[in-house]
mmCIF file of C-alpha atoms in Angstrom:
data_model
loop_
_atom_site.group_PDB
_atom_site.id
_atom_site.type_symbol
_atom_site.label_atom_id
_atom_site.label_comp_id
_atom_site.label_asym_id
_atom_site.label_seq_id
_atom_site.Cartn_x
_atom_site.Cartn_y
_atom_site.Cartn_z
ATOM 1 C CA MET A 112 105.183 52.560 -57.563
ATOM 2 C CA ALA A 113 101.937 52.735 -55.583
ATOM 3 C CA THR A 114 102.026 56.529 -55.665
ATOM 4 C CA ALA A 115 102.533 56.538 -59.447
ATOM 5 C CA SER A 116 99.643 54.098 -59.856
ATOM 6 C CA VAL A 117 97.315 56.256 -57.751
ATOM 7 C CA ASP A 118 98.319 59.350 -59.708
ATOM 8 C CA ARG A 119 97.600 57.617 -63.005
ATOM 9 C CA GLN A 120 94.187 56.469 -61.795
ATOM 10 C CA GLN A 121 93.420 60.013 -60.635
ATOM 11 C CA ARG A 122 94.324 61.297 -64.087
ATOM 12 C CA VAL A 123 92.333 58.627 -65.920
ATOM 13 C CA SER A 124 89.326 59.335 -63.690
ATOM 14 C CA GLY A 125 89.847 63.053 -64.151
ATOM 15 C CA GLY A 126 89.846 62.653 -67.912
ATOM 16 C CA LEU A 127 86.550 60.787 -68.097
ATOM 17 C CA ILE A 128 84.792 62.821 -65.420
ATOM 18 C CA GLY A 129 86.244 66.009 -66.897
ATOM 19 C CA LEU A 130 84.681 65.190 -70.256
ATOM 20 C CA LEU A 131 81.284 64.534 -68.659
ATOM 21 C CA VAL A 132 81.420 67.635 -66.464
ATOM 22 C CA GLY A 133 82.499 69.829 -69.370
ATOM 23 C CA ASP A 134 79.672 68.480 -71.495
ATOM 24 C CA ALA A 135 77.082 69.028 -68.751
ATOM 25 C CA LEU A 136 78.414 72.516 -68.022
ATOM 26 C CA GLY A 137 78.049 73.533 -71.665
ATOM 27 C CA VAL A 138 74.572 72.093 -72.252
ATOM 28 C CA PRO A 139 72.461 75.081 -71.122
ATOM 29 C CA TYR A 140 74.604 77.567 -73.087
ATOM 30 C CA GLU A 141 74.591 75.708 -76.423
ATOM 31 C CA PHE A 142 73.705 77.612 -79.623
ATOM 32 C CA HIS A 143 74.333 81.028 -78.040
ATOM 33 C CA PRO A 144 76.889 83.354 -79.644
ATOM 34 C CA PRO A 145 79.772 84.374 -77.382
ATOM 35 C CA GLU A 146 78.380 87.875 -76.802
ATOM 36 C CA SER A 147 75.295 86.419 -75.097
ATOM 37 C CA ILE A 148 77.189 84.014 -72.818
ATOM 38 C CA PRO A 149 77.401 85.132 -69.159
ATOM 39 C CA PRO A 150 80.776 86.167 -67.702
ATOM 40 C CA ALA A 151 83.031 83.205 -67.015
ATOM 41 C CA ASP A 152 82.704 83.433 -63.236
ATOM 42 C CA LEU A 153 78.912 83.021 -63.513
ATOM 43 C CA ILE A 154 78.986 79.901 -65.691
ATOM 44 C CA GLU A 155 77.590 76.983 -63.691
ATOM 45 C CA PHE A 156 75.371 73.962 -64.318
ATOM 46 C CA SER A 157 72.432 76.336 -63.683
ATOM 47 C CA PRO A 158 72.803 79.590 -65.655
ATOM 48 C CA PRO A 159 72.224 82.987 -64.029
ATOM 49 C CA PRO A 160 68.605 84.143 -63.680
ATOM 50 C CA GLY A 161 67.208 85.525 -66.907
ATOM 51 C CA PHE A 162 69.514 83.593 -69.219
ATOM 52 C CA GLN A 163 67.577 81.872 -72.011
ATOM 53 C CA ARG A 164 69.030 78.408 -71.572
ATOM 54 C CA ALA A 165 69.152 75.791 -74.305
ATOM 55 C CA HIS A 166 67.446 72.423 -73.803
ATOM 56 C CA VAL A 167 64.784 73.714 -71.443
ATOM 57 C CA GLY A 168 63.646 70.929 -69.137
ATOM 58 C CA VAL A 169 66.981 69.118 -69.027
ATOM 59 C CA PRO A 170 68.057 69.063 -65.359
ATOM 60 C CA PRO A 171 71.351 70.756 -64.438
ATOM 61 C CA GLY A 172 74.362 68.457 -64.468
ATOM 62 C CA THR A 173 73.146 66.292 -67.369
ATOM 63 C CA TRP A 174 75.565 65.298 -70.116
ATOM 64 C CA SER A 175 74.415 65.205 -73.723
ATOM 65 C CA ASP A 176 75.301 63.136 -76.781
ATOM 66 C CA ASP A 177 79.012 63.811 -76.237
ATOM 67 C CA GLY A 178 79.161 62.060 -72.878
ATOM 68 C CA ALA A 179 76.751 59.299 -73.832
ATOM 69 C CA GLN A 180 78.677 58.321 -76.963
ATOM 70 C CA ALA A 181 81.981 58.439 -75.076
ATOM 71 C CA LEU A 182 80.546 55.979 -72.558
ATOM 72 C CA VAL A 183 79.199 53.791 -75.360
ATOM 73 C CA LEU A 184 82.743 53.638 -76.760
ATOM 74 C CA LEU A 185 84.237 52.820 -73.370
ATOM 75 C CA ASP A 186 81.606 50.143 -72.757
ATOM 76 C CA SER A 187 82.439 48.539 -76.095
ATOM 77 C CA LEU A 188 86.211 48.654 -75.553
ATOM 78 C CA LEU A 189 85.854 46.981 -72.159
ATOM 79 C CA ALA A 190 83.318 44.397 -73.315
ATOM 80 C CA CYS A 191 85.290 43.378 -76.411
ATOM 81 C CA ASP A 192 88.791 44.047 -75.086
ATOM 82 C CA GLY A 193 89.384 45.997 -78.265
ATOM 83 C CA LEU A 194 87.710 48.143 -80.879
ATOM 84 C CA ASP A 195 85.035 45.974 -82.463
ATOM 85 C CA LEU A 196 83.448 48.404 -84.895
ATOM 86 C CA ALA A 197 80.217 46.439 -85.311
ATOM 87 C CA HIS A 198 79.740 46.180 -81.534
ATOM 88 C CA PHE A 199 80.504 49.875 -81.074
ATOM 89 C CA ALA A 200 78.155 50.875 -83.894
ATOM 90 C CA GLY A 201 75.450 48.738 -82.334
ATOM 91 C CA GLY A 202 75.933 50.657 -79.091
ATOM 92 C CA LEU A 203 75.525 53.946 -80.931
ATOM 93 C CA ARG A 204 72.266 52.683 -82.405
ATOM 94 C CA ARG A 205 71.133 51.638 -78.923
ATOM 95 C CA TRP A 206 71.925 55.137 -77.687
ATOM 96 C CA LEU A 207 69.758 56.651 -80.429
ATOM 97 C CA LEU A 208 66.853 54.209 -80.048
ATOM 98 C CA GLU A 209 66.956 53.300 -76.343
ATOM 99 C CA GLY A 210 68.933 56.054 -74.627
ATOM 100 C CA PHE A 211 71.862 53.700 -73.925
ATOM 101 C CA TYR A 212 74.215 55.601 -71.564
ATOM 102 C CA ALA A 213 72.048 58.707 -71.728
ATOM 103 C CA VAL A 214 70.983 60.012 -68.315
ATOM 104 C CA ASN A 215 67.475 58.698 -67.638
ATOM 105 C CA ARG A 216 67.660 57.257 -71.184
ATOM 106 C CA SER A 217 66.738 60.682 -72.529
ATOM 107 C CA VAL A 218 68.335 61.605 -75.874
ATOM 108 C CA PHE A 219 67.908 65.343 -76.333
ATOM 109 C CA ASP A 220 70.814 66.413 -78.559
ATOM 110 C CA ILE A 221 72.064 64.775 -81.748
ATOM 111 C CA GLY A 222 73.976 66.229 -84.679
ATOM 112 C CA ALA A 223 72.445 66.017 -88.137
ATOM 113 C CA GLN A 224 75.395 64.094 -89.573
ATOM 114 C CA THR A 225 75.374 61.572 -86.724
ATOM 115 C CA SER A 226 71.644 61.088 -87.130
ATOM 116 C CA THR A 227 72.089 60.403 -90.835
ATOM 117 C CA ALA A 228 74.913 57.958 -90.185
ATOM 118 C CA LEU A 229 73.039 56.024 -87.509
ATOM 119 C CA ASN A 230 70.019 55.737 -89.787
ATOM 120 C CA ARG A 231 72.333 54.394 -92.492
ATOM 121 C CA LEU A 232 73.567 51.808 -90.012
ATOM 122 C CA GLY A 233 69.967 50.859 -89.341
ATOM 123 C CA ALA A 234 69.449 50.371 -93.076
ATOM 124 C CA GLY A 235 72.239 47.805 -93.131
ATOM 125 C CA ILE A 236 75.193 49.871 -94.325
ATOM 126 C CA PRO A 237 78.396 48.549 -92.652
ATOM 127 C CA PRO A 238 79.939 50.742 -89.943
ATOM 128 C CA GLU A 239 83.143 51.086 -91.981
ATOM 129 C CA SER A 240 81.207 53.116 -94.563
ATOM 130 C CA SER A 241 78.081 54.421 -92.793
ATOM 131 C CA GLY A 242 79.634 57.759 -91.862
ATOM 132 C CA PRO A 243 79.217 60.457 -94.539
ATOM 133 C CA SER A 244 82.610 61.242 -96.015
ATOM 134 C CA ASP A 245 82.359 64.379 -98.146
ATOM 135 C CA GLU A 246 84.485 67.338 -97.111
ATOM 136 C CA ARG A 247 81.424 69.147 -95.783
ATOM 137 C CA HIS A 248 80.859 66.229 -93.400
ATOM 138 C CA ASN A 249 83.438 67.226 -90.826
ATOM 139 C CA GLY A 250 81.426 67.896 -87.725
ATOM 140 C CA ASN A 251 82.859 67.157 -84.291
ATOM 141 C CA GLY A 252 80.772 64.087 -83.473
ATOM 142 C CA SER A 253 83.586 61.532 -83.553
ATOM 143 C CA LEU A 254 86.104 63.836 -81.858
ATOM 144 C CA MET A 255 83.823 64.487 -78.889
ATOM 145 C CA ARG A 256 83.640 60.806 -77.918
ATOM 146 C CA VAL A 257 87.141 59.448 -78.650
ATOM 147 C CA LEU A 258 88.892 60.176 -75.327
ATOM 148 C CA PRO A 259 88.077 56.787 -73.694
ATOM 149 C CA LEU A 260 90.152 55.106 -76.389
ATOM 150 C CA ALA A 261 93.256 56.989 -75.236
ATOM 151 C CA LEU A 262 92.483 56.123 -71.600
ATOM 152 C CA TRP A 263 92.003 52.432 -72.401
ATOM 153 C CA HIS A 264 94.736 51.851 -74.978
ATOM 154 C CA ARG A 265 98.066 50.214 -74.092
ATOM 155 C CA GLY A 266 99.707 49.853 -77.500
ATOM 156 C CA ASP A 267 102.057 52.127 -79.416
ATOM 157 C CA ASP A 268 101.245 55.534 -80.837
ATOM 158 C CA ARG A 269 100.728 54.327 -84.387
ATOM 159 C CA GLU A 270 98.129 51.784 -83.284
ATOM 160 C CA LEU A 271 96.387 54.399 -81.161
ATOM 161 C CA MET A 272 96.171 56.749 -84.131
ATOM 162 C CA ALA A 273 94.805 54.018 -86.382
ATOM 163 C CA LEU A 274 92.149 53.012 -83.851
ATOM 164 C CA ALA A 275 91.168 56.633 -83.225
ATOM 165 C CA ALA A 276 90.597 57.040 -86.947
ATOM 166 C CA ARG A 277 88.670 53.782 -87.172
ATOM 167 C CA GLN A 278 86.232 54.637 -84.382
ATOM 168 C CA SER A 279 85.302 57.725 -86.401
ATOM 169 C CA LEU A 280 84.067 55.731 -89.388
ATOM 170 C CA PRO A 281 80.521 54.822 -88.288
ATOM 171 C CA THR A 282 79.526 58.499 -88.189
ATOM 172 C CA HIS A 283 82.358 60.607 -89.666
ATOM 173 C CA GLY A 284 84.167 59.085 -92.607
ATOM 174 C CA HIS A 285 86.245 61.980 -93.927
ATOM 175 C CA PRO A 286 90.015 61.793 -93.285
ATOM 176 C CA ARG A 287 89.999 65.232 -91.628
ATOM 177 C CA SER A 288 87.837 63.986 -88.798
ATOM 178 C CA GLN A 289 90.025 60.902 -88.494
ATOM 179 C CA VAL A 290 93.219 62.967 -88.277
ATOM 180 C CA ALA A 291 91.660 65.204 -85.615
ATOM 181 C CA CYS A 292 90.678 62.157 -83.537
ATOM 182 C CA ALA A 293 94.177 60.673 -83.873
ATOM 183 C CA LEU A 294 95.897 63.897 -82.822
ATOM 184 C CA TYR A 295 93.526 64.371 -79.895
ATOM 185 C CA CYS A 296 94.286 60.880 -78.603
ATOM 186 C CA LEU A 297 98.016 61.595 -78.728
ATOM 187 C CA TRP A 298 97.379 64.888 -76.916
ATOM 188 C CA ALA A 299 95.479 62.990 -74.224
ATOM 189 C CA ARG A 300 98.229 60.367 -73.977
ATOM 190 C CA ALA A 301 100.875 63.081 -73.533
ATOM 191 C CA ALA A 302 98.758 64.740 -70.815
ATOM 192 C CA LEU A 303 98.318 61.402 -69.059
ATOM 193 C CA GLU A 304 102.082 60.904 -69.184
ATOM 194 C CA ARG A 305 102.597 64.371 -67.662
ATOM 195 C CA ARG A 306 104.599 65.691 -70.615
ATOM 196 C CA PRO A 307 105.625 69.348 -70.099
ATOM 197 C CA ASP A 308 103.920 70.491 -73.332
ATOM 198 C CA PRO A 309 101.328 67.848 -74.202
ATOM 199 C CA TRP A 310 100.143 69.450 -77.450
ATOM 200 C CA SER A 311 103.646 69.850 -78.891
ATOM 201 C CA SER A 312 104.474 66.322 -77.780
ATOM 202 C CA ALA A 313 101.379 65.045 -79.590
ATOM 203 C CA VAL A 314 102.278 66.856 -82.806
ATOM 204 C CA SER A 315 105.839 65.493 -82.726
ATOM 205 C CA ARG A 316 104.635 61.967 -82.025
ATOM 206 C CA PHE A 317 102.056 62.247 -84.794
ATOM 207 C CA ARG A 318 104.790 63.155 -87.273
ATOM 208 C CA ASN A 319 107.358 60.683 -85.991
ATOM 209 C CA HIS A 320 105.246 57.610 -85.284
ATOM 210 C CA GLY A 321 103.361 57.052 -88.502
ATOM 211 C CA GLY A 322 100.743 59.766 -88.779
ATOM 212 C CA LEU A 323 102.180 60.987 -92.063
ATOM 213 C CA ASP A 324 101.793 57.485 -93.532
ATOM 214 C CA LEU A 325 98.321 56.745 -92.175
ATOM 215 C CA PHE A 326 96.521 59.817 -93.506
ATOM 216 C CA PRO A 327 96.456 62.019 -96.635
ATOM 217 C CA GLY A 328 99.196 64.632 -96.417
ATOM 218 C CA ALA A 329 96.932 67.561 -97.249
ATOM 219 C CA GLU A 330 94.587 66.668 -94.406
ATOM 220 C CA VAL A 331 97.447 66.276 -91.946
ATOM 221 C CA GLN A 332 98.831 69.669 -92.943
ATOM 222 C CA LEU A 333 95.399 71.265 -92.528
ATOM 223 C CA VAL A 334 94.743 69.781 -89.078
ATOM 224 C CA LEU A 335 98.213 70.596 -87.730
ATOM 225 C CA ASP A 336 98.371 74.113 -89.190
ATOM 226 C CA PRO A 337 99.031 76.573 -86.302
ATOM 227 C CA GLY A 338 96.964 79.117 -88.201
ATOM 228 C CA ASN A 339 93.857 77.293 -86.982
ATOM 229 C CA ALA A 340 94.361 78.977 -83.620
ATOM 230 C CA ALA A 341 93.486 82.402 -85.012
ATOM 231 C CA SER A 342 90.076 81.276 -86.258
ATOM 232 C CA ALA A 343 89.009 79.009 -83.387
ATOM 233 C CA ARG A 344 85.538 80.092 -82.305
ATOM 234 C CA GLY A 345 83.732 77.185 -80.705
ATOM 235 C CA THR A 346 81.634 75.979 -83.635
ATOM 236 C CA GLY A 347 80.729 72.407 -84.515
ATOM 237 C CA TYR A 348 83.405 72.106 -87.219
ATOM 238 C CA VAL A 349 85.892 69.474 -86.110
ATOM 239 C CA LEU A 350 89.007 71.647 -86.497
ATOM 240 C CA ASP A 351 87.334 74.554 -84.765
ATOM 241 C CA THR A 352 86.424 72.327 -81.831
ATOM 242 C CA LEU A 353 89.925 70.872 -81.556
ATOM 243 C CA TRP A 354 91.703 74.210 -81.692
ATOM 244 C CA SER A 355 89.143 75.925 -79.465
ATOM 245 C CA ALA A 356 89.784 73.218 -76.884
ATOM 246 C CA LYS A 357 93.522 73.837 -77.220
ATOM 247 C CA GLU A 358 92.946 77.533 -76.537
ATOM 248 C CA ALA A 359 90.868 76.741 -73.455
ATOM 249 C CA VAL A 360 93.412 74.270 -72.060
ATOM 250 C CA GLU A 361 96.557 76.265 -72.749
ATOM 251 C CA GLY A 362 95.117 79.656 -71.852
ATOM 252 C CA THR A 363 94.109 78.671 -68.298
ATOM 253 C CA THR A 364 95.672 77.140 -65.205
ATOM 254 C CA SER A 365 92.842 75.129 -63.627
ATOM 255 C CA PHE A 366 90.089 72.750 -64.660
ATOM 256 C CA GLU A 367 87.416 75.232 -63.643
ATOM 257 C CA ALA A 368 88.901 78.086 -65.646
ATOM 258 C CA CYS A 369 89.446 75.828 -68.658
ATOM 259 C CA VAL A 370 85.891 74.575 -69.096
ATOM 260 C CA ARG A 371 84.418 77.970 -68.295
ATOM 261 C CA HIS A 372 86.607 79.527 -70.964
ATOM 262 C CA ALA A 373 85.477 76.863 -73.420
ATOM 263 C CA VAL A 374 81.840 77.784 -72.759
ATOM 264 C CA THR A 375 82.515 81.510 -73.220
ATOM 265 C CA LEU A 376 83.472 80.800 -76.835
ATOM 266 C CA GLY A 377 79.783 80.157 -77.479
ATOM 267 C CA HIS A 378 78.070 78.100 -80.189
ATOM 268 C CA ASP A 379 78.755 74.365 -79.613
ATOM 269 C CA THR A 380 79.504 74.941 -75.946
ATOM 270 C CA ASP A 381 78.890 71.429 -74.670
ATOM 271 C CA THR A 382 81.265 69.802 -77.140
ATOM 272 C CA THR A 383 84.030 72.387 -76.839
ATOM 273 C CA ALA A 384 83.884 72.079 -73.052
ATOM 274 C CA ALA A 385 83.758 68.270 -73.210
ATOM 275 C CA VAL A 386 86.816 68.056 -75.481
ATOM 276 C CA ALA A 387 88.718 70.617 -73.412
ATOM 277 C CA GLY A 388 87.458 69.147 -70.138
ATOM 278 C CA GLY A 389 88.801 65.718 -70.970
ATOM 279 C CA ILE A 390 92.330 67.066 -71.389
ATOM 280 C CA ALA A 391 92.017 69.363 -68.364
ATOM 281 C CA GLY A 392 90.854 66.432 -66.255
ATOM 282 C CA LEU A 393 93.971 64.507 -67.247
ATOM 283 C CA LEU A 394 96.152 67.470 -66.337
ATOM 284 C CA TYR A 395 94.515 68.445 -63.028
ATOM 285 C CA ARG A 396 93.226 65.019 -61.913
ATOM 286 C CA THR A 397 89.888 64.214 -60.341
ATOM 287 C CA ASP A 398 90.650 66.264 -57.251
ATOM 288 C CA GLY A 399 91.210 69.292 -59.474
ATOM 289 C CA ILE A 400 87.593 69.192 -60.653
ATOM 290 C CA PRO A 401 85.430 71.340 -58.352
ATOM 291 C CA GLY A 402 83.514 69.224 -55.869
ATOM 292 C CA ARG A 403 80.241 71.000 -56.580
ATOM 293 C CA TRP A 404 80.448 69.848 -60.209
ATOM 294 C CA ARG A 405 81.500 66.313 -59.367
ATOM 295 C CA ASP A 406 78.659 66.068 -56.846
ATOM 296 C CA GLY A 407 76.159 67.724 -59.186
ATOM 297 C CA LEU A 408 76.932 65.498 -62.165
ATOM 298 C CA ARG A 409 73.992 63.214 -62.856
ATOM 299 C CA GLY A 410 74.243 59.605 -64.061
ATOM 300 C CA ARG A 411 76.860 58.332 -61.628
ATOM 301 C CA ASP A 412 75.292 54.870 -61.838
ATOM 302 C CA LEU A 413 76.173 54.851 -65.539
ATOM 303 C CA PHE A 414 79.784 55.955 -65.580
ATOM 304 C CA GLU A 415 81.140 54.777 -62.226
ATOM 305 C CA PRO A 416 81.044 51.020 -63.036
ATOM 306 C CA LEU A 417 82.833 51.663 -66.340
ATOM 307 C CA LEU A 418 85.410 53.856 -64.649
ATOM 308 C CA ALA A 419 86.066 51.195 -62.005
ATOM 309 C CA GLN A 420 86.653 48.588 -64.739
ATOM 310 C CA LEU A 421 88.932 50.970 -66.616
ATOM 311 C CA CYS A 422 91.036 51.740 -63.550
ATOM 312 C CA ASP A 423 91.231 48.056 -62.587
ATOM 313 C CA ARG A 424 92.483 47.300 -66.070
#
């Protein structure tokens, strides 16, 4: 039993740290098309000499909005012992205004849709309806942060799916984003449980444990469509991010190879690598994340106390 408990803690830690490392690894390469990304074996926190890095002035090993919002969610789950949407939304506003859970309180990357939603929150719109909900409002901002919910949650699959969808609402109100978050949480749960094929397990559990009742059928069909794999290209569209992460996870055999592959897809490199890195961390555990990246990750004082509480729980 002790060995199983240690393994689970290693996987939980690997998931959270994997998300943060993936995010930080992708930061300097963001906005570049794949043809301008360095070869995979040269992708590090500090890009090769001559590469025109994004976010000039941000020190290597710094996570962006992805990691900060994931920690805001984890902080809220632990503080409230549940998903309190008002408390969580307040944390997102604190991140925007005060740099809550941003390294050195520096907010340097925020999506346009998230910015709009957080300003709507500030104007008094409830978090259940502050997230824009038109079809064009399906960026990856709620997907990138949802992993801590799967690490924290103890209930059944249907409840996990419902909560994953609910945490999306403050910034991303369209059902497509909610379905993507729900499926990702089931994928993470299957990886944590060491299922042989975590993605297929997640899809089956989605279909069998209430996903078809919780969400519009057309959106479920769109998110689960295997044809998404052919068009995955690392952009900020929520389905592209999800399926690009799947490609990175399933097409590699180590954490290092996974997040590097995610970055080589270009475009929204930090988010693709964060989403893929969270799953890879669950699969390969903390000790599967290269030591140079674990040691080089900034903000340990921010995430380590939360991780200790999560593992104790």
